[in-house]
PDB file of C-alpha atoms and ligand atoms in Angstrom:
ATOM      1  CA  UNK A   1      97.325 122.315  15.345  1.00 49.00           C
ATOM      2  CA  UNK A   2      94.631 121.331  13.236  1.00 54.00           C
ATOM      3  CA  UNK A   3      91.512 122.579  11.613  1.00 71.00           C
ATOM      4  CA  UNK A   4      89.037 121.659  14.947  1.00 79.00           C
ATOM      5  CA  UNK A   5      86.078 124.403  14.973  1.00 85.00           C
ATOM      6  CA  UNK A   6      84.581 122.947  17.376  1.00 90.00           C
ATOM      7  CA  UNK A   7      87.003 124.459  20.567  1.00 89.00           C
ATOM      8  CA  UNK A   8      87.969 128.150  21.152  1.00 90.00           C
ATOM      9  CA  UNK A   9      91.151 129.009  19.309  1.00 86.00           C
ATOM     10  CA  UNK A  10      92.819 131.924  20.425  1.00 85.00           C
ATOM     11  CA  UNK A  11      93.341 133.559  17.121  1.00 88.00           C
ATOM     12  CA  UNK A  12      89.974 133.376  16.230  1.00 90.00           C
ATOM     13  CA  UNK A  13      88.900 134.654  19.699  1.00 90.00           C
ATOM     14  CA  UNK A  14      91.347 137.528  19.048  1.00 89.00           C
ATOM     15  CA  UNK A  15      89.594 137.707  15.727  1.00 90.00           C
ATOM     16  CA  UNK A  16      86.237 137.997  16.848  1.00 92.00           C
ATOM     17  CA  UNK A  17      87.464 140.846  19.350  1.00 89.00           C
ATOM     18  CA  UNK A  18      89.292 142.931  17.030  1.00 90.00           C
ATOM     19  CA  UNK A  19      85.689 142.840  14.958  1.00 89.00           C
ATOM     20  CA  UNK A  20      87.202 140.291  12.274  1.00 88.00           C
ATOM     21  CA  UNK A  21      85.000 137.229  10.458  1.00 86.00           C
ATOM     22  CA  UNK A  22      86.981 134.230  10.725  1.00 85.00           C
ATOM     23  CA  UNK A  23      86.072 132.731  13.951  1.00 90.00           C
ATOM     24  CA  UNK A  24      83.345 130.263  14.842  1.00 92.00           C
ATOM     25  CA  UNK A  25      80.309 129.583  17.670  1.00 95.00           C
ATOM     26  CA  UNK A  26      82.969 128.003  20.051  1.00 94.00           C
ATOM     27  CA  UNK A  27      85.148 130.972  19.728  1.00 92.00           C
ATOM     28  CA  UNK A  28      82.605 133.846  20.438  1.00 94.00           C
ATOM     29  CA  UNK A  29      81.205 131.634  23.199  1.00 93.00           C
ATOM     30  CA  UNK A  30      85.275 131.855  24.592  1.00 91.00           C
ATOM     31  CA  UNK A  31      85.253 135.326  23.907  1.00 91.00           C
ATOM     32  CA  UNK A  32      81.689 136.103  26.262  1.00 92.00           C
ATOM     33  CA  UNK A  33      83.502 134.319  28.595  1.00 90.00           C
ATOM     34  CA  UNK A  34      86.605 136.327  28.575  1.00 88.00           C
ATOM     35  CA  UNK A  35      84.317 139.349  28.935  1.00 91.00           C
ATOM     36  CA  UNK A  36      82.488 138.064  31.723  1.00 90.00           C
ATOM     37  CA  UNK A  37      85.636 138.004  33.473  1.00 83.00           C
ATOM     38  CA  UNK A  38      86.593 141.326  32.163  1.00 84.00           C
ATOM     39  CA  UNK A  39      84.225 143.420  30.374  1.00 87.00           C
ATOM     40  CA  UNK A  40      87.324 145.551  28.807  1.00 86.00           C
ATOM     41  CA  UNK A  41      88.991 142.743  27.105  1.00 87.00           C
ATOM     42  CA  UNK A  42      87.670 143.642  23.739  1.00 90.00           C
ATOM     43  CA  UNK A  43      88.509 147.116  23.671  1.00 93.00           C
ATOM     44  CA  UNK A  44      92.126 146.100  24.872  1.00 93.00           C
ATOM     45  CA  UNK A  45      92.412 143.356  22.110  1.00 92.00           C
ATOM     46  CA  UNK A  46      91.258 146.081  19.482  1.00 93.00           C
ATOM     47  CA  UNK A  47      94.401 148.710  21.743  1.00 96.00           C
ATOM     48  CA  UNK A  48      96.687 145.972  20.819  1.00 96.00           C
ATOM     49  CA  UNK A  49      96.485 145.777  17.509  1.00 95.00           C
ATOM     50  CA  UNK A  50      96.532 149.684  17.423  1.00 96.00           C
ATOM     51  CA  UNK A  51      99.970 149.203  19.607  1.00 98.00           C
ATOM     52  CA  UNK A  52     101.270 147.083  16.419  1.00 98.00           C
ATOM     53  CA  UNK A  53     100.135 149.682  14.536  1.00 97.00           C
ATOM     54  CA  UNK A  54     102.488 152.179  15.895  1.00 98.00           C
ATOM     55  CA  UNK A  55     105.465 150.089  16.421  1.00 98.00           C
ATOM     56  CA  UNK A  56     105.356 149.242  12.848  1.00 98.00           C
ATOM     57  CA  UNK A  57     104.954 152.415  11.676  1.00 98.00           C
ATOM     58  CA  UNK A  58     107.514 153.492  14.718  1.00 98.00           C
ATOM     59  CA  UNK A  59     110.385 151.041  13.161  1.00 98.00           C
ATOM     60  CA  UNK A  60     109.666 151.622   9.745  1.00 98.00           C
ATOM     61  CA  UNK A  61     110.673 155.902  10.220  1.00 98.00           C
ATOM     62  CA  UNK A  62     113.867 154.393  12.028  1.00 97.00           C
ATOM     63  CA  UNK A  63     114.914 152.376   8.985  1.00 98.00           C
ATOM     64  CA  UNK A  64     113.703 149.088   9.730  1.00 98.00           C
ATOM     65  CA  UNK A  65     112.645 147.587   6.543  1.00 98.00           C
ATOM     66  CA  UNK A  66     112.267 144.117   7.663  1.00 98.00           C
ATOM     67  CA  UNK A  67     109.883 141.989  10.376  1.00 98.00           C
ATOM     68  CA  UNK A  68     109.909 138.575  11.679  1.00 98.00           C
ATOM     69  CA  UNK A  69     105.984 138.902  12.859  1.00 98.00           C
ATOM     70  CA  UNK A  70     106.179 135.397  15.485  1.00 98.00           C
ATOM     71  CA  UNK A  71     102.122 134.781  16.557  1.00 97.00           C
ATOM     72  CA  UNK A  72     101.214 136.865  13.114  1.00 96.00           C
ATOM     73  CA  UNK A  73      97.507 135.563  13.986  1.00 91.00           C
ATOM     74  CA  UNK A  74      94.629 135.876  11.216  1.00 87.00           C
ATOM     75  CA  UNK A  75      94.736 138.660   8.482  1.00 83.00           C
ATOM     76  CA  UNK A  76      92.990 141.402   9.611  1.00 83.00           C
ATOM     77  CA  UNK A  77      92.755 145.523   9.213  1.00 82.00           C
ATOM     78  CA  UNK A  78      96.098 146.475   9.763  1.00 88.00           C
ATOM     79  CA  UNK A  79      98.221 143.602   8.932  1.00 93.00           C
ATOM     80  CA  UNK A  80     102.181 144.357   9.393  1.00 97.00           C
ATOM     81  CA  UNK A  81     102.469 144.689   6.011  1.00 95.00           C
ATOM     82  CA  UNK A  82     100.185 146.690   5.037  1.00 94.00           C
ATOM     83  CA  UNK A  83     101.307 149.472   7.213  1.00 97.00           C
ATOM     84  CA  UNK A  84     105.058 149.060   6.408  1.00 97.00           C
ATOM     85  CA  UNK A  85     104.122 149.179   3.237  1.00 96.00           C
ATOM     86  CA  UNK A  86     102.430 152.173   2.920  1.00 97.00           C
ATOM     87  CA  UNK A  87     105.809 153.815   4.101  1.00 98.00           C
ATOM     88  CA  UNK A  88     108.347 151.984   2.623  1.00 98.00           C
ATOM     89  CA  UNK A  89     106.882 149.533  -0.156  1.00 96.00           C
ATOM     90  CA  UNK A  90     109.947 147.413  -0.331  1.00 97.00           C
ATOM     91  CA  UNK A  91     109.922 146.460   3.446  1.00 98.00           C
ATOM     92  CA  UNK A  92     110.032 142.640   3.630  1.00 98.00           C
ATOM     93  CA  UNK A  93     107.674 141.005   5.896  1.00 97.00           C
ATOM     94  CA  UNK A  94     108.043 137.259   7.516  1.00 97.00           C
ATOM     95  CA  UNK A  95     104.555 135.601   8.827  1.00 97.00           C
ATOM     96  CA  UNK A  96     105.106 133.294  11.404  1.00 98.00           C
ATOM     97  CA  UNK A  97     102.211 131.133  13.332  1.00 97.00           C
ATOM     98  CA  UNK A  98     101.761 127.661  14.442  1.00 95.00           C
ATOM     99  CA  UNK A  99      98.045 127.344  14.104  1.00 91.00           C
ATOM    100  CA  UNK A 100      97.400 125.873  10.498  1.00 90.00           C
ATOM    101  CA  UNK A 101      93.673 128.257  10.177  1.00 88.00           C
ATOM    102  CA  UNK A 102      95.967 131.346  10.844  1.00 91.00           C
ATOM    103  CA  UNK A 103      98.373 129.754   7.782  1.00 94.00           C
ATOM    104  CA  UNK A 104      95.686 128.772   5.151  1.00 91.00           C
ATOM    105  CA  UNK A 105      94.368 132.502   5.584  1.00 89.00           C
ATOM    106  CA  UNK A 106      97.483 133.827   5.608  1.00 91.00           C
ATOM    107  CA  UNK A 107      98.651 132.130   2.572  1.00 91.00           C
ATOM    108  CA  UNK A 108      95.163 132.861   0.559  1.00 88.00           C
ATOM    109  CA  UNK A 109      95.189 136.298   1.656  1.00 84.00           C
ATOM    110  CA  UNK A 110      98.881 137.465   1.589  1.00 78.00           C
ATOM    111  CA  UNK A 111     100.622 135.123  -0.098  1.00 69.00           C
ATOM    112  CA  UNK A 112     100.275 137.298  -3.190  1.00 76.00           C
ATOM    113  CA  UNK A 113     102.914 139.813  -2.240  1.00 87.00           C
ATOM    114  CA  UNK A 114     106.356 139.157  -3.262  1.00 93.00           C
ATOM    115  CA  UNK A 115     107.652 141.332  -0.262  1.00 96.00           C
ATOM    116  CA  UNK A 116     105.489 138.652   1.562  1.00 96.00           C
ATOM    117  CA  UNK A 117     106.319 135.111   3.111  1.00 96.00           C
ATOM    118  CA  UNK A 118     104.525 132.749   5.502  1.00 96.00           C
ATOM    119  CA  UNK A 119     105.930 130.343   7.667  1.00 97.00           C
ATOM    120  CA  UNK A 120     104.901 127.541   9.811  1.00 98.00           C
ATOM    121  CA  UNK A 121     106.481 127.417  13.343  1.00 98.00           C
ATOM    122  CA  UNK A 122     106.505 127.457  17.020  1.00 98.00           C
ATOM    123  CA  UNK A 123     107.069 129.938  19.324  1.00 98.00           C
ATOM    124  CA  UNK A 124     108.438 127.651  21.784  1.00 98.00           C
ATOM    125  CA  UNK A 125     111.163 126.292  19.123  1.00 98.00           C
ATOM    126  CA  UNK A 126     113.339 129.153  18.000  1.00 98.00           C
ATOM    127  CA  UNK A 127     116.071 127.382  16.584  1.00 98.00           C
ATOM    128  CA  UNK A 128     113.914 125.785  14.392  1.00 98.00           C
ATOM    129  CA  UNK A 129     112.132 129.143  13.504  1.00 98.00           C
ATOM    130  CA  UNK A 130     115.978 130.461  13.013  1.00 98.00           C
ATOM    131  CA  UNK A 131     116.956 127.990  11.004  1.00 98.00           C
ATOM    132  CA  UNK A 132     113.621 127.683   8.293  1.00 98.00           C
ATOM    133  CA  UNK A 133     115.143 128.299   4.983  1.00 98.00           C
ATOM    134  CA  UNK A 134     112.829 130.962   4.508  1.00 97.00           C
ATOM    135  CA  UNK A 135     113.899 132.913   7.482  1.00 98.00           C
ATOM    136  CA  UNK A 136     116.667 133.061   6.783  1.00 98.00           C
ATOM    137  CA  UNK A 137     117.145 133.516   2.958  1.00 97.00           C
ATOM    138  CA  UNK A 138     114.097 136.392   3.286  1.00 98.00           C
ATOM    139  CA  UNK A 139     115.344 138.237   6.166  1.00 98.00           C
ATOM    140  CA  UNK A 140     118.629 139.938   5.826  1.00 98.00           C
ATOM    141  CA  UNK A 141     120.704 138.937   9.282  1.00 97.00           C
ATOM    142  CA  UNK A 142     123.329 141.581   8.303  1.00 96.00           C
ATOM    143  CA  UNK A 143     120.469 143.934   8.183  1.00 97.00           C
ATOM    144  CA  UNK A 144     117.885 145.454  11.287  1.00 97.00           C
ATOM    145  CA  UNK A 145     115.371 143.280  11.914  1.00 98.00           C
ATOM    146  CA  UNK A 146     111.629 144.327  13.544  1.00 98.00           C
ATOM    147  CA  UNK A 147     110.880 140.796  15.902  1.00 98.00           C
ATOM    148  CA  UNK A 148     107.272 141.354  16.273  1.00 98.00           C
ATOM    149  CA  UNK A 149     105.976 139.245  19.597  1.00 98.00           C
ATOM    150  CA  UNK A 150     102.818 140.988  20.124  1.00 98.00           C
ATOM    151  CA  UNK A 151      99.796 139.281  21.952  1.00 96.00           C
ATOM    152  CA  UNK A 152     102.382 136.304  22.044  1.00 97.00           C
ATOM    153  CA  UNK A 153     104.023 135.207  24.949  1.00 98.00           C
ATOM    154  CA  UNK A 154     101.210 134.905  27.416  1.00 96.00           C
ATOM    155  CA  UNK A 155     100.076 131.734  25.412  1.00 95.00           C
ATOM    156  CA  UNK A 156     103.622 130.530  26.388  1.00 97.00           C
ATOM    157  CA  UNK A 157     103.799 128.485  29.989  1.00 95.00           C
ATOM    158  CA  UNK A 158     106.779 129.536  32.531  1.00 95.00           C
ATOM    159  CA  UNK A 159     107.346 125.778  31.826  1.00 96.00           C
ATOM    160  CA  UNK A 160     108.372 126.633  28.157  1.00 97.00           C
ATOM    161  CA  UNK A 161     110.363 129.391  29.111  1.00 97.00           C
ATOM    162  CA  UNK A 162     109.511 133.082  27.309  1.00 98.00           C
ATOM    163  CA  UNK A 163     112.681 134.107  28.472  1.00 98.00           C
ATOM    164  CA  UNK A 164     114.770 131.836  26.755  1.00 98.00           C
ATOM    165  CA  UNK A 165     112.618 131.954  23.132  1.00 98.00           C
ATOM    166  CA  UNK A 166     113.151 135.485  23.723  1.00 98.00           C
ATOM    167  CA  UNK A 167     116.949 134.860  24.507  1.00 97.00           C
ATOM    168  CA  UNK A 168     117.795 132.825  21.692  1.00 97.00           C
ATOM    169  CA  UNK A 169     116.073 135.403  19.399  1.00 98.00           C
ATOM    170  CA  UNK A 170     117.893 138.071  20.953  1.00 97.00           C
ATOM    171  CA  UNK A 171     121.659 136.576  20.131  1.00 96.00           C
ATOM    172  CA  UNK A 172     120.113 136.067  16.411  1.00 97.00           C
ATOM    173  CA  UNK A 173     119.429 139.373  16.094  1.00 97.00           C
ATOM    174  CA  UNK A 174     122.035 142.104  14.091  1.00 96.00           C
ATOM    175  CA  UNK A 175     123.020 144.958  16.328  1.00 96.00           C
ATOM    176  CA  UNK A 176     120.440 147.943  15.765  1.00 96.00           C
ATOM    177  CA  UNK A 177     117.536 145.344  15.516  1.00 98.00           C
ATOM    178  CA  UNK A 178     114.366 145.902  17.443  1.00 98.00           C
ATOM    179  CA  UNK A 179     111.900 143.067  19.728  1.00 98.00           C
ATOM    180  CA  UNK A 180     108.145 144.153  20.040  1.00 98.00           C
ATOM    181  CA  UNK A 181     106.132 142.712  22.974  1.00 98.00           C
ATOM    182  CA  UNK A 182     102.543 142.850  23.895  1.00 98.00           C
ATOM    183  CA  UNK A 183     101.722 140.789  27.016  1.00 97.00           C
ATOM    184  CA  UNK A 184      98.353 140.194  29.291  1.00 93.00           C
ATOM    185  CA  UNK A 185      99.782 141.939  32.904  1.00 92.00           C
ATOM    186  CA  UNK A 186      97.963 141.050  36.095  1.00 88.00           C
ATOM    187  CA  UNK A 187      98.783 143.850  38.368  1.00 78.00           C
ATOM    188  CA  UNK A 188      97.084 143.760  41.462  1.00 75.00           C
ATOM    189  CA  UNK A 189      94.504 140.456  40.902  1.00 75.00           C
ATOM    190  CA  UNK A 190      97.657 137.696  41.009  1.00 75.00           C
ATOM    191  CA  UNK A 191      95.147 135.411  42.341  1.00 79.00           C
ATOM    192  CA  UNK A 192      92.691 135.200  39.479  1.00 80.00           C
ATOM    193  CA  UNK A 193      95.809 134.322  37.431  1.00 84.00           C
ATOM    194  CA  UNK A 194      94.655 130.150  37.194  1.00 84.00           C
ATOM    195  CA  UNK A 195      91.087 131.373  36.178  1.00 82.00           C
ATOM    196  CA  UNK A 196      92.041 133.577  33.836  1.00 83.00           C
ATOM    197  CA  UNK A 197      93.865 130.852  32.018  1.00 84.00           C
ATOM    198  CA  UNK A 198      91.430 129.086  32.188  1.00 84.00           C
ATOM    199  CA  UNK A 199      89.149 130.967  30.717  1.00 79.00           C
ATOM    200  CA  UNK A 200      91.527 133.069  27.940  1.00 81.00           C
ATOM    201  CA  UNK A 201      94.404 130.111  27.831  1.00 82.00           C
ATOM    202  CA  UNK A 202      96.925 133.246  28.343  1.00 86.00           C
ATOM    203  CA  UNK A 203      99.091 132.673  31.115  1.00 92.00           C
ATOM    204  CA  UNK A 204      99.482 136.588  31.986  1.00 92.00           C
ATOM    205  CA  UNK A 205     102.507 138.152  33.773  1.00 94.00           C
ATOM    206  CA  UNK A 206     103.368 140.833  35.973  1.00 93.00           C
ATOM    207  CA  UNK A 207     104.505 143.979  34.605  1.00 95.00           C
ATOM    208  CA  UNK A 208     107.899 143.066  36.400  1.00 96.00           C
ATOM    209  CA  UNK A 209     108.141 139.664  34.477  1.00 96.00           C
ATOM    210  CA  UNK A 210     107.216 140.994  31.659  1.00 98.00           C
ATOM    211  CA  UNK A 211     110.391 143.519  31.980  1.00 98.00           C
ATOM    212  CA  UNK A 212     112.127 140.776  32.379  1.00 98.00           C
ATOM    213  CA  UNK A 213     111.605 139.280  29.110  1.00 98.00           C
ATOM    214  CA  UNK A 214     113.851 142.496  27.416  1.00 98.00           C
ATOM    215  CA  UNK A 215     116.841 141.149  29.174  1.00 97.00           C
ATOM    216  CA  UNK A 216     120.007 142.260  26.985  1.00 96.00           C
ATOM    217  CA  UNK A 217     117.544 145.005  24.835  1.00 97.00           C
ATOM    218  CA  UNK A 218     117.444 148.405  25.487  1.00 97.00           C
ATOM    219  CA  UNK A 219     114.038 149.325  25.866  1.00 97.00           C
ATOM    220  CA  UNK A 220     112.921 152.515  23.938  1.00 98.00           C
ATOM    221  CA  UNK A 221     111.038 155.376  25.358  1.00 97.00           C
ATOM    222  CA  UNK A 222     108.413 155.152  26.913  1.00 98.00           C
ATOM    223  CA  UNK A 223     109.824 151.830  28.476  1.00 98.00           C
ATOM    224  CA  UNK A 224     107.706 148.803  29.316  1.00 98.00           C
ATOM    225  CA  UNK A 225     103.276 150.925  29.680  1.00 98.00           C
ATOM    226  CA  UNK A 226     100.069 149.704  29.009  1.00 97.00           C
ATOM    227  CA  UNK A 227      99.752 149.523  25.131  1.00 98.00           C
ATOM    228  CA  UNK A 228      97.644 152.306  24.935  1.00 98.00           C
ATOM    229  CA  UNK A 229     100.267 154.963  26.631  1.00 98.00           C
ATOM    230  CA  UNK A 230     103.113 153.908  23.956  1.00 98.00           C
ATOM    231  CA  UNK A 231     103.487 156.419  21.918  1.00 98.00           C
ATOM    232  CA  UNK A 232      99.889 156.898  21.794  1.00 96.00           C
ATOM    233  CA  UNK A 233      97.558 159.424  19.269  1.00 89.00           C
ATOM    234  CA  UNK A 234      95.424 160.461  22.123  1.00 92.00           C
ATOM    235  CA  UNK A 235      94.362 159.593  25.168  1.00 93.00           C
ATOM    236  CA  UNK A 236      92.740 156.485  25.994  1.00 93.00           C
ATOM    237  CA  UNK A 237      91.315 154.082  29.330  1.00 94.00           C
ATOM    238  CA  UNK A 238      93.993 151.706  30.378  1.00 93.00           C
ATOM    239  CA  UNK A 239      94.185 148.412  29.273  1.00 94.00           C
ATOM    240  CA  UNK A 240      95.340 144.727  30.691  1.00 90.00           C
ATOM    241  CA  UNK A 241      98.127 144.741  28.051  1.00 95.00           C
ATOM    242  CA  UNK A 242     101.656 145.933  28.436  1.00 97.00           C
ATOM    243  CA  UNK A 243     103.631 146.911  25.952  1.00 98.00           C
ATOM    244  CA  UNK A 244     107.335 147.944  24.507  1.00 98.00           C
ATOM    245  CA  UNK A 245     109.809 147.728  22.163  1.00 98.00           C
ATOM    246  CA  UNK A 246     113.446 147.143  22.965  1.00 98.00           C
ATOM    247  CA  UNK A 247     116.395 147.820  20.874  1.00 98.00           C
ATOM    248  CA  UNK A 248     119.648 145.364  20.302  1.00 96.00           C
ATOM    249  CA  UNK A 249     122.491 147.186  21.569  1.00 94.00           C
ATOM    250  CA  UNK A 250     125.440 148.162  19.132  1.00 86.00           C
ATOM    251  CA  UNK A 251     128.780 146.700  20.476  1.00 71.00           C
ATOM    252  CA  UNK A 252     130.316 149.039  22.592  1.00 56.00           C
ATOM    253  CA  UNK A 253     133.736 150.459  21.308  1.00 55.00           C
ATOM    254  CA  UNK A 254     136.404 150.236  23.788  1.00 55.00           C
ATOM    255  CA  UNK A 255     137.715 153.251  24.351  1.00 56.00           C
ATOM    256  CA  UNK A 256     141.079 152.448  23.636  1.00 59.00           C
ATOM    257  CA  UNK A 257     139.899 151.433  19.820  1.00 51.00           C
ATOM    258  CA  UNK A 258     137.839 154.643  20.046  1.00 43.00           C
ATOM    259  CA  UNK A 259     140.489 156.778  19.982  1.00 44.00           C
TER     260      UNK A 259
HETATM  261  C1  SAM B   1      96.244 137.044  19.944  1.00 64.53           C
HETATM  262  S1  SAM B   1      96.909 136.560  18.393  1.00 64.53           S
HETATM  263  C2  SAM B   1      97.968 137.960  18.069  1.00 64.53           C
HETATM  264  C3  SAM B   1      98.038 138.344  16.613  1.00 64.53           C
HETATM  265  C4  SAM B   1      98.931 139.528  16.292  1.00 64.53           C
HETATM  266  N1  SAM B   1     100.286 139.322  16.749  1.00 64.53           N
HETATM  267  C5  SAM B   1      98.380 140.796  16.903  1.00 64.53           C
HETATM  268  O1  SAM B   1      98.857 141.196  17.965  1.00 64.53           O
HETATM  269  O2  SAM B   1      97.457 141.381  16.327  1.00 64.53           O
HETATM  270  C6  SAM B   1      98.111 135.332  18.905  1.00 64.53           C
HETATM  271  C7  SAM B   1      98.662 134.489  17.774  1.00 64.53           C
HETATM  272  O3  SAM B   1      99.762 133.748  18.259  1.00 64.53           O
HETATM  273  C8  SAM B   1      99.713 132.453  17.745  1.00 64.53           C
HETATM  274  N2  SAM B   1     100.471 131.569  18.634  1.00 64.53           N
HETATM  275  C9  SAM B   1     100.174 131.206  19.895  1.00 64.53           C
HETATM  276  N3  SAM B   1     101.128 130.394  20.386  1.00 64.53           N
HETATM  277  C10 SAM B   1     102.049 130.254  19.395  1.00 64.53           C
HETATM  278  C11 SAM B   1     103.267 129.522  19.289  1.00 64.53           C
HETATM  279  N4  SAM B   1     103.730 128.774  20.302  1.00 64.53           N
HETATM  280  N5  SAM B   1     103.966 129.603  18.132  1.00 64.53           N
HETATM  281  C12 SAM B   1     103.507 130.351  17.091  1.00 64.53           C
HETATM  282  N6  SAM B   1     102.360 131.051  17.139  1.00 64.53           N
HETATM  283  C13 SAM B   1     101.637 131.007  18.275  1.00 64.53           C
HETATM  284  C14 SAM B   1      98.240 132.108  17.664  1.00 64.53           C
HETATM  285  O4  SAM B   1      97.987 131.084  16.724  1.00 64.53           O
HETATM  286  C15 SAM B   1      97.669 133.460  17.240  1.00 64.53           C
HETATM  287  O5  SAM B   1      97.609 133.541  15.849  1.00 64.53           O
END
């Protein structure tokens, strides 16, 4: 991906929802559009990154003191960092995004941090995210990880299969580790699915395909909700988002080694 201001990008749409300043005319043009469709979109884009929020901060009281952030998007209030961080300053944090705006940011903004990397990749090509030298020298694989998919997958076609990027994450993962995953759900207007694409580029899911995509996990309480019922502060208006967090199982111990 290059440097073209000229089209909507969906991290700078995102941006420009979650209040941030690096997007451009095309992208706030995208954005109206998305609200046209559905006035609420902002307030769920600015839910999402509140979800993040808490899984972060979530993971980071249950010992997790490293992410693999995949779809990191722009640097904005709240980066993963920053909240791990303010828990446990040695938590190491991996950037990953495909989009080479979302990089040069990235690398201007956060490269500073020694607890800090940034990597170019693709969703849609784990093994090559897997196997980036910095991935894994950074990231401990005998340790926990946090995989951080949030606002991700819905920019991935069935054609390029989210359930087998999640898969091949999953059997990377050490026991104990933990997948985040935020996802557009259309629950009960299946038919505007094509024009929503259209108009977002998110190819959004139902809630029950979305549960599929924690296949092999075992999903945390309160299982798979809208992002704003996850272990929320307060009460809040539901959202189009769905969110959870799902947990790599330790090996089970056969009973006869148990004893
Ligand atoms: C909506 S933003 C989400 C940002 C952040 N995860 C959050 O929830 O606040 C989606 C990000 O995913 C990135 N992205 C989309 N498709 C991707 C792919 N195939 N590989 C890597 N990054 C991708 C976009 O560039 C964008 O930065």
């Amino acid at each position: 991906m290059g440097f073209d201001t000229t089209r909507p990008h969906p991290a700078r749409v995102y941006d420009w929802m979650i209040g941030g300043k690096e997007n451009f005319p095309a992208d706030r043009e995208a954005a109206r559009r998305i609200l046209d469709l559905h006035p609420e979109a902002r307030r769920a884009f600015v839910e999402n990154r509140r979800f993040l929020g808490r899984v972060v901060t979530h993971l980071v009281k249950r010992g997790v003191r490293q992410f693999l952030d995949i779809g990191a998007g722009l640097p904005a209030s709240g980066n993963v960092h920053e909240i791990a961080h303010a828990l446990a300053p040695g938590t190491r944090v991996v950037y990953v995004d495909h989009d080479e705006i979302v990089l040069a940011h990235a690398r201007a903004l956060m490269a500073g941090s020694d607890k800090v990397r940034i990597v170019a990749g693709d969703a849609t090509r784990p093994r090559e995210i897997l196997g980036d030298p910095v991935v894994r020298h950074f990231i401990d694989w005998s340790q926990p990880v946090g995989l951080l998919m949030v606002a991700l997958l819905h920019f991935v076609s069935d054609e390029q299969g989210p359930a087998r990027i999640v898969a091949t994450f999953r059997d990377a993962l050490p026991a104990g580790s933990f997948l985040a995953i935020s996802h557009g759900v259309v629950e009960g207007w299946e038919d505007r699915k094509e024009e929503i694409r259209q108009v977002s580029q998110a190819y959004v899911r139902t809630r029950e395909e979305i549960a599929g995509l924690f296949a092999g996990f075992e999903l945390l309480r309160p299982g798979l909700v809208d992002v704003v019922n996850w272990r929320p502060a307060g009460p809040a208006a539901p959202t189009v988002l769905y969110g959870g967090v799902g947990r790599v199982p330790t090996a089970a111990v056969p009973r006869w080694a148990a004893r």
